[in-house]
Amino acid sequence: MFFGKTKQTRQSDRIPPNQNVTTKFPVLHAGNVPYYEDMSKWNLQVYGLVDRPMLLSFEDIKAFPKAELKNDIHCVTGWSRLDNVWQGIRAKDIAEKAGVHEEAGFVILHAEEGWTANLPLSDFMRETSLLAYAHNGEPLTPEHGYPLRGVFPHLYFWKSAKWLRGIQFTKENHPGFWEKNGYHMRGDPWKNQRFTWD
């Protein structure tokens, strides 16, 4: 975990300031890793400022058009992993099916054990934003968010919440867990937006 400002450096056009490339896929989280033995007990709630609230099973998620995206990810702790291939569904497809209200400006991602992450609706709706259930052709491991996680590669990776259980559309920008503990409300790695004061 970082505390305080870091020296401004730029390694390449693909690497944001103060990041170092790794070929590993570090596991970072607080709390417990959930394990699902019976997927019939898992669901994803879509609610808030929408015309059609939804309670989606994993089969419902898999029934959306499949998307596959290749991208780089950047962790706020300083590592970047290049050329990840994710399989899942586009986040905007969920929003469009739910019918998000015009006054909605933000999204709150709800994960297991009450964890949350916030992001602007415009970030959620990007073509590159994904709700992923597989990485590099294999189902997500429990440590990396099985069965479903967010993937928002243009933001620091803490915004890509693991173990998703709810997507809430709101008018106001409510800080998530890490944002309440000093992390930046947006988290743009290219602007080095790691902490509240950045």
PDB file of C-alpha atoms in Angstrom:
ATOM      1  CA  MET A   1       0.000   0.000   0.000  1.00  0.00           C
ATOM      2  CA  PHE A   2       1.270   3.466  -0.860  1.00  0.00           C
ATOM      3  CA  PHE A   3       1.137   6.447   1.467  1.00  0.00           C
ATOM      4  CA  GLY A   4       2.225   9.819   0.181  1.00  0.00           C
ATOM      5  CA  LYS A   5       3.249  11.130  -3.203  1.00  0.00           C
ATOM      6  CA  THR A   6       5.668   9.220  -5.403  1.00  0.00           C
ATOM      7  CA  LYS A   7       8.278  10.456  -7.852  1.00  0.00           C
ATOM      8  CA  GLN A   8       6.902  11.280 -11.279  1.00  0.00           C
ATOM      9  CA  THR A   9       8.422   9.013 -13.944  1.00  0.00           C
ATOM     10  CA  ARG A  10       7.210   7.666 -17.279  1.00  0.00           C
ATOM     11  CA  GLN A  11       8.615   4.343 -18.536  1.00  0.00           C
ATOM     12  CA  SER A  12       6.808   4.116 -21.881  1.00  0.00           C
ATOM     13  CA  ASP A  13       3.646   5.164 -23.630  1.00  0.00           C
ATOM     14  CA  ARG A  14       1.863   2.050 -22.290  1.00  0.00           C
ATOM     15  CA  ILE A  15       2.999   2.436 -18.694  1.00  0.00           C
ATOM     16  CA  PRO A  16       1.479   5.162 -16.493  1.00  0.00           C
ATOM     17  CA  PRO A  17       3.658   7.176 -14.101  1.00  0.00           C
ATOM     18  CA  ASN A  18       5.329   5.259 -11.264  1.00  0.00           C
ATOM     19  CA  GLN A  19       4.314   1.812 -12.507  1.00  0.00           C
ATOM     20  CA  ASN A  20       6.495  -1.267 -13.081  1.00  0.00           C
ATOM     21  CA  VAL A  21       5.613  -4.113 -15.437  1.00  0.00           C
ATOM     22  CA  THR A  22       5.198  -7.639 -14.091  1.00  0.00           C
ATOM     23  CA  THR A  23       4.352 -10.884 -15.858  1.00  0.00           C
ATOM     24  CA  LYS A  24       2.860 -12.237 -12.639  1.00  0.00           C
ATOM     25  CA  PHE A  25      -0.732 -11.607 -11.576  1.00  0.00           C
ATOM     26  CA  PRO A  26      -0.462 -10.480  -7.938  1.00  0.00           C
ATOM     27  CA  VAL A  27      -3.351 -11.238  -5.605  1.00  0.00           C
ATOM     28  CA  LEU A  28      -4.330  -8.265  -3.461  1.00  0.00           C
ATOM     29  CA  HIS A  29      -7.478  -7.980  -1.403  1.00  0.00           C
ATOM     30  CA  ALA A  30      -8.782  -7.300   2.069  1.00  0.00           C
ATOM     31  CA  GLY A  31     -11.159  -9.737   3.708  1.00  0.00           C
ATOM     32  CA  ASN A  32     -11.916 -13.317   2.786  1.00  0.00           C
ATOM     33  CA  VAL A  33     -11.906 -15.025  -0.604  1.00  0.00           C
ATOM     34  CA  PRO A  34     -15.401 -16.413  -1.294  1.00  0.00           C
ATOM     35  CA  TYR A  35     -15.755 -19.903  -2.730  1.00  0.00           C
ATOM     36  CA  TYR A  36     -18.971 -20.872  -4.505  1.00  0.00           C
ATOM     37  CA  GLU A  37     -19.819 -24.561  -4.434  1.00  0.00           C
ATOM     38  CA  ASP A  38     -23.416 -24.035  -5.550  1.00  0.00           C
ATOM     39  CA  MET A  39     -23.790 -21.368  -8.224  1.00  0.00           C
ATOM     40  CA  SER A  40     -27.578 -21.569  -7.951  1.00  0.00           C
ATOM     41  CA  LYS A  41     -27.148 -19.469  -4.791  1.00  0.00           C
ATOM     42  CA  TRP A  42     -25.231 -16.720  -6.590  1.00  0.00           C
ATOM     43  CA  ASN A  43     -26.910 -13.764  -8.271  1.00  0.00           C
ATOM     44  CA  LEU A  44     -26.193 -10.235  -9.401  1.00  0.00           C
ATOM     45  CA  GLN A  45     -28.624  -7.498  -8.423  1.00  0.00           C
ATOM     46  CA  VAL A  46     -28.954  -4.517 -10.780  1.00  0.00           C
ATOM     47  CA  TYR A  47     -30.871  -1.674  -9.187  1.00  0.00           C
ATOM     48  CA  GLY A  48     -31.090   2.016  -8.339  1.00  0.00           C
ATOM     49  CA  LEU A  49     -32.038   4.583 -10.969  1.00  0.00           C
ATOM     50  CA  VAL A  50     -33.209   2.084 -13.581  1.00  0.00           C
ATOM     51  CA  ASP A  51     -36.491   1.289 -15.321  1.00  0.00           C
ATOM     52  CA  ARG A  52     -36.028  -2.460 -15.002  1.00  0.00           C
ATOM     53  CA  PRO A  53     -34.297  -3.714 -11.842  1.00  0.00           C
ATOM     54  CA  MET A  54     -32.851  -7.166 -12.404  1.00  0.00           C
ATOM     55  CA  LEU A  55     -31.735 -10.157 -10.375  1.00  0.00           C
ATOM     56  CA  LEU A  56     -29.453 -12.117 -12.689  1.00  0.00           C
ATOM     57  CA  SER A  57     -28.200 -15.661 -12.302  1.00  0.00           C
ATOM     58  CA  PHE A  58     -24.817 -16.708 -13.655  1.00  0.00           C
ATOM     59  CA  GLU A  59     -26.661 -18.352 -16.545  1.00  0.00           C
ATOM     60  CA  ASP A  60     -28.376 -15.016 -17.240  1.00  0.00           C
ATOM     61  CA  ILE A  61     -24.985 -13.303 -17.339  1.00  0.00           C
ATOM     62  CA  LYS A  62     -23.607 -15.885 -19.767  1.00  0.00           C
ATOM     63  CA  ALA A  63     -26.666 -15.365 -21.998  1.00  0.00           C
ATOM     64  CA  PHE A  64     -25.601 -11.774 -22.791  1.00  0.00           C
ATOM     65  CA  PRO A  65     -23.517 -11.319 -25.945  1.00  0.00           C
ATOM     66  CA  LYS A  66     -19.975 -12.447 -25.178  1.00  0.00           C
ATOM     67  CA  ALA A  67     -17.189  -9.894 -25.373  1.00  0.00           C
ATOM     68  CA  GLU A  68     -13.446 -10.506 -25.450  1.00  0.00           C
ATOM     69  CA  LEU A  69     -11.073  -7.633 -24.810  1.00  0.00           C
ATOM     70  CA  LYS A  70      -7.292  -7.340 -24.594  1.00  0.00           C
ATOM     71  CA  ASN A  71      -5.897  -4.668 -22.309  1.00  0.00           C
ATOM     72  CA  ASP A  72      -3.301  -3.587 -19.776  1.00  0.00           C
ATOM     73  CA  ILE A  73      -4.115  -3.296 -16.074  1.00  0.00           C
ATOM     74  CA  HIS A  74      -2.494  -0.980 -13.551  1.00  0.00           C
ATOM     75  CA  CYS A  75      -2.594  -1.518  -9.790  1.00  0.00           C
ATOM     76  CA  VAL A  76      -2.413   1.428  -7.409  1.00  0.00           C
ATOM     77  CA  THR A  77       0.368  -0.418  -5.531  1.00  0.00           C
ATOM     78  CA  GLY A  78       2.672   0.118  -8.498  1.00  0.00           C
ATOM     79  CA  TRP A  79       2.516  -2.910 -10.801  1.00  0.00           C
ATOM     80  CA  SER A  80       1.185  -3.120 -14.339  1.00  0.00           C
ATOM     81  CA  ARG A  81       0.370  -6.307 -16.249  1.00  0.00           C
ATOM     82  CA  LEU A  82       0.213  -6.059 -20.032  1.00  0.00           C
ATOM     83  CA  ASP A  83      -1.795  -7.896 -22.688  1.00  0.00           C
ATOM     84  CA  ASN A  84      -4.526  -9.443 -20.555  1.00  0.00           C
ATOM     85  CA  VAL A  85      -7.338 -11.113 -22.473  1.00  0.00           C
ATOM     86  CA  TRP A  86     -10.683 -11.049 -20.696  1.00  0.00           C
ATOM     87  CA  GLN A  87     -13.925 -12.782 -21.585  1.00  0.00           C
ATOM     88  CA  GLY A  88     -17.264 -11.605 -20.264  1.00  0.00           C
ATOM     89  CA  ILE A  89     -19.991  -9.137 -21.147  1.00  0.00           C
ATOM     90  CA  ARG A  90     -19.816  -5.422 -21.817  1.00  0.00           C
ATOM     91  CA  ALA A  91     -20.821  -3.379 -18.799  1.00  0.00           C
ATOM     92  CA  LYS A  92     -22.913  -1.089 -20.975  1.00  0.00           C
ATOM     93  CA  ASP A  93     -25.084  -4.057 -22.035  1.00  0.00           C
ATOM     94  CA  ILE A  94     -26.223  -4.434 -18.417  1.00  0.00           C
ATOM     95  CA  ALA A  95     -26.973  -0.711 -18.195  1.00  0.00           C
ATOM     96  CA  GLU A  96     -28.901  -0.678 -21.467  1.00  0.00           C
ATOM     97  CA  LYS A  97     -30.984  -3.713 -20.530  1.00  0.00           C
ATOM     98  CA  ALA A  98     -31.822  -2.164 -17.155  1.00  0.00           C
ATOM     99  CA  GLY A  99     -32.751   1.196 -18.688  1.00  0.00           C
ATOM    100  CA  VAL A 100     -30.645   3.642 -16.697  1.00  0.00           C
ATOM    101  CA  HIS A 101     -32.364   6.942 -15.889  1.00  0.00           C
ATOM    102  CA  GLU A 102     -31.016  10.197 -17.310  1.00  0.00           C
ATOM    103  CA  GLU A 103     -30.293  11.589 -13.842  1.00  0.00           C
ATOM    104  CA  ALA A 104     -27.965   8.699 -12.996  1.00  0.00           C
ATOM    105  CA  GLY A 105     -24.354   9.829 -13.066  1.00  0.00           C
ATOM    106  CA  PHE A 106     -22.514   7.195 -11.069  1.00  0.00           C
ATOM    107  CA  VAL A 107     -22.260   3.471 -10.449  1.00  0.00           C
ATOM    108  CA  ILE A 108     -21.638   1.708  -7.150  1.00  0.00           C
ATOM    109  CA  LEU A 109     -20.229  -1.798  -7.474  1.00  0.00           C
ATOM    110  CA  HIS A 110     -21.191  -4.039  -4.567  1.00  0.00           C
ATOM    111  CA  ALA A 111     -19.063  -7.085  -3.794  1.00  0.00           C
ATOM    112  CA  GLU A 112     -19.051  -9.846  -1.191  1.00  0.00           C
ATOM    113  CA  GLU A 113     -18.702  -8.891   2.494  1.00  0.00           C
ATOM    114  CA  GLY A 114     -20.048  -5.405   1.830  1.00  0.00           C
ATOM    115  CA  TRP A 115     -17.126  -4.145  -0.256  1.00  0.00           C
ATOM    116  CA  THR A 116     -17.926  -1.315  -2.654  1.00  0.00           C
ATOM    117  CA  ALA A 117     -16.240   0.690  -5.399  1.00  0.00           C
ATOM    118  CA  ASN A 118     -17.583   3.783  -7.146  1.00  0.00           C
ATOM    119  CA  LEU A 119     -17.070   5.139 -10.636  1.00  0.00           C
ATOM    120  CA  PRO A 120     -18.713   7.631 -12.985  1.00  0.00           C
ATOM    121  CA  LEU A 121     -21.374   6.207 -15.274  1.00  0.00           C
ATOM    122  CA  SER A 122     -19.328   7.417 -18.249  1.00  0.00           C
ATOM    123  CA  ASP A 123     -16.482   5.106 -17.177  1.00  0.00           C
ATOM    124  CA  PHE A 124     -18.859   2.175 -16.722  1.00  0.00           C
ATOM    125  CA  MET A 125     -20.333   2.713 -20.198  1.00  0.00           C
ATOM    126  CA  ARG A 126     -17.046   2.685 -22.118  1.00  0.00           C
ATOM    127  CA  GLU A 127     -16.574   0.124 -24.870  1.00  0.00           C
ATOM    128  CA  THR A 128     -13.546  -1.166 -22.964  1.00  0.00           C
ATOM    129  CA  SER A 129     -15.463  -1.721 -19.693  1.00  0.00           C
ATOM    130  CA  LEU A 130     -16.257  -5.343 -18.997  1.00  0.00           C
ATOM    131  CA  LEU A 131     -17.900  -7.625 -16.479  1.00  0.00           C
ATOM    132  CA  ALA A 132     -15.533 -10.562 -16.764  1.00  0.00           C
ATOM    133  CA  TYR A 133     -15.923 -14.229 -15.920  1.00  0.00           C
ATOM    134  CA  ALA A 134     -12.735 -15.492 -17.613  1.00  0.00           C
ATOM    135  CA  HIS A 135      -9.115 -14.387 -18.012  1.00  0.00           C
ATOM    136  CA  ASN A 136      -6.811 -15.592 -20.789  1.00  0.00           C
ATOM    137  CA  GLY A 137      -9.305 -18.261 -21.782  1.00  0.00           C
ATOM    138  CA  GLU A 138      -9.767 -19.766 -18.310  1.00  0.00           C
ATOM    139  CA  PRO A 139     -12.527 -19.144 -15.751  1.00  0.00           C
ATOM    140  CA  LEU A 140     -11.522 -16.631 -13.114  1.00  0.00           C
ATOM    141  CA  THR A 141      -9.924 -18.179 -10.058  1.00  0.00           C
ATOM    142  CA  PRO A 142     -11.552 -17.422  -6.698  1.00  0.00           C
ATOM    143  CA  GLU A 143      -8.566 -15.219  -5.788  1.00  0.00           C
ATOM    144  CA  HIS A 144      -9.097 -13.103  -8.898  1.00  0.00           C
ATOM    145  CA  GLY A 145     -12.827 -12.613  -8.542  1.00  0.00           C
ATOM    146  CA  TYR A 146     -14.737 -15.742  -9.605  1.00  0.00           C
ATOM    147  CA  PRO A 147     -17.462 -15.813 -10.735  1.00  0.00           C
ATOM    148  CA  LEU A 148     -17.688 -12.177 -11.894  1.00  0.00           C
ATOM    149  CA  ARG A 149     -15.565  -9.069 -11.585  1.00  0.00           C
ATOM    150  CA  GLY A 150     -15.396  -5.636 -13.119  1.00  0.00           C
ATOM    151  CA  VAL A 151     -12.628  -4.760 -15.570  1.00  0.00           C
ATOM    152  CA  PHE A 152     -12.166  -1.023 -16.129  1.00  0.00           C
ATOM    153  CA  PRO A 153      -8.622  -0.880 -17.534  1.00  0.00           C
ATOM    154  CA  HIS A 154      -8.450   2.889 -17.911  1.00  0.00           C
ATOM    155  CA  LEU A 155      -8.704   3.231 -14.106  1.00  0.00           C
ATOM    156  CA  TYR A 156      -6.521   1.843 -11.333  1.00  0.00           C
ATOM    157  CA  PHE A 157      -7.354  -1.806 -10.823  1.00  0.00           C
ATOM    158  CA  TRP A 158      -8.971  -1.404  -7.385  1.00  0.00           C
ATOM    159  CA  LYS A 159     -11.950   0.027  -9.267  1.00  0.00           C
ATOM    160  CA  SER A 160     -12.340  -3.349 -11.022  1.00  0.00           C
ATOM    161  CA  ALA A 161     -14.106  -4.885  -8.046  1.00  0.00           C
ATOM    162  CA  LYS A 162     -13.935  -8.650  -7.576  1.00  0.00           C
ATOM    163  CA  TRP A 163     -16.764 -10.989  -6.478  1.00  0.00           C
ATOM    164  CA  LEU A 164     -19.535  -8.749  -7.757  1.00  0.00           C
ATOM    165  CA  ARG A 165     -23.005  -9.108  -6.261  1.00  0.00           C
ATOM    166  CA  GLY A 166     -24.638  -5.792  -7.121  1.00  0.00           C
ATOM    167  CA  ILE A 167     -24.550  -2.881  -9.551  1.00  0.00           C
ATOM    168  CA  GLN A 168     -26.296   0.252  -8.318  1.00  0.00           C
ATOM    169  CA  PHE A 169     -26.949   3.323 -10.454  1.00  0.00           C
ATOM    170  CA  THR A 170     -27.065   6.570  -8.475  1.00  0.00           C
ATOM    171  CA  LYS A 171     -27.326  10.323  -8.917  1.00  0.00           C
ATOM    172  CA  GLU A 172     -24.639  11.094  -6.332  1.00  0.00           C
ATOM    173  CA  ASN A 173     -21.055   9.858  -6.200  1.00  0.00           C
ATOM    174  CA  HIS A 174     -20.837   7.762  -3.036  1.00  0.00           C
ATOM    175  CA  PRO A 175     -17.285   6.778  -2.052  1.00  0.00           C
ATOM    176  CA  GLY A 176     -16.494   3.074  -1.946  1.00  0.00           C
ATOM    177  CA  PHE A 177     -14.442   1.276   0.696  1.00  0.00           C
ATOM    178  CA  TRP A 178     -11.001   2.353  -0.471  1.00  0.00           C
ATOM    179  CA  GLU A 179     -12.196   5.837  -1.368  1.00  0.00           C
ATOM    180  CA  LYS A 180     -13.389   6.272   2.223  1.00  0.00           C
ATOM    181  CA  ASN A 181      -9.890   5.298   3.308  1.00  0.00           C
ATOM    182  CA  GLY A 182      -8.004   7.904   1.317  1.00  0.00           C
ATOM    183  CA  TYR A 183      -7.954   6.583  -2.236  1.00  0.00           C
ATOM    184  CA  HIS A 184      -8.894   8.869  -5.125  1.00  0.00           C
ATOM    185  CA  MET A 185     -12.549   9.100  -6.132  1.00  0.00           C
ATOM    186  CA  ARG A 186     -11.735   8.495  -9.830  1.00  0.00           C
ATOM    187  CA  GLY A 187      -8.355   6.766  -9.957  1.00  0.00           C
ATOM    188  CA  ASP A 188      -6.966   7.646 -13.392  1.00  0.00           C
ATOM    189  CA  PRO A 189      -3.498   6.029 -13.576  1.00  0.00           C
ATOM    190  CA  TRP A 190      -2.337   8.394 -16.313  1.00  0.00           C
ATOM    191  CA  LYS A 191      -2.958  11.320 -13.962  1.00  0.00           C
ATOM    192  CA  ASN A 192      -1.420   9.432 -11.023  1.00  0.00           C
ATOM    193  CA  GLN A 193      -4.706   9.747  -9.112  1.00  0.00           C
ATOM    194  CA  ARG A 194      -3.876   7.321  -6.310  1.00  0.00           C
ATOM    195  CA  PHE A 195      -4.998   9.254  -3.274  1.00  0.00           C
ATOM    196  CA  THR A 196      -7.471  11.936  -2.276  1.00  0.00           C
ATOM    197  CA  TRP A 197      -4.780  14.609  -2.401  1.00  0.00           C
ATOM    198  CA  ASP A 198      -3.500  13.660  -5.887  1.00  0.00           C
TER     199      ASP A 198
END
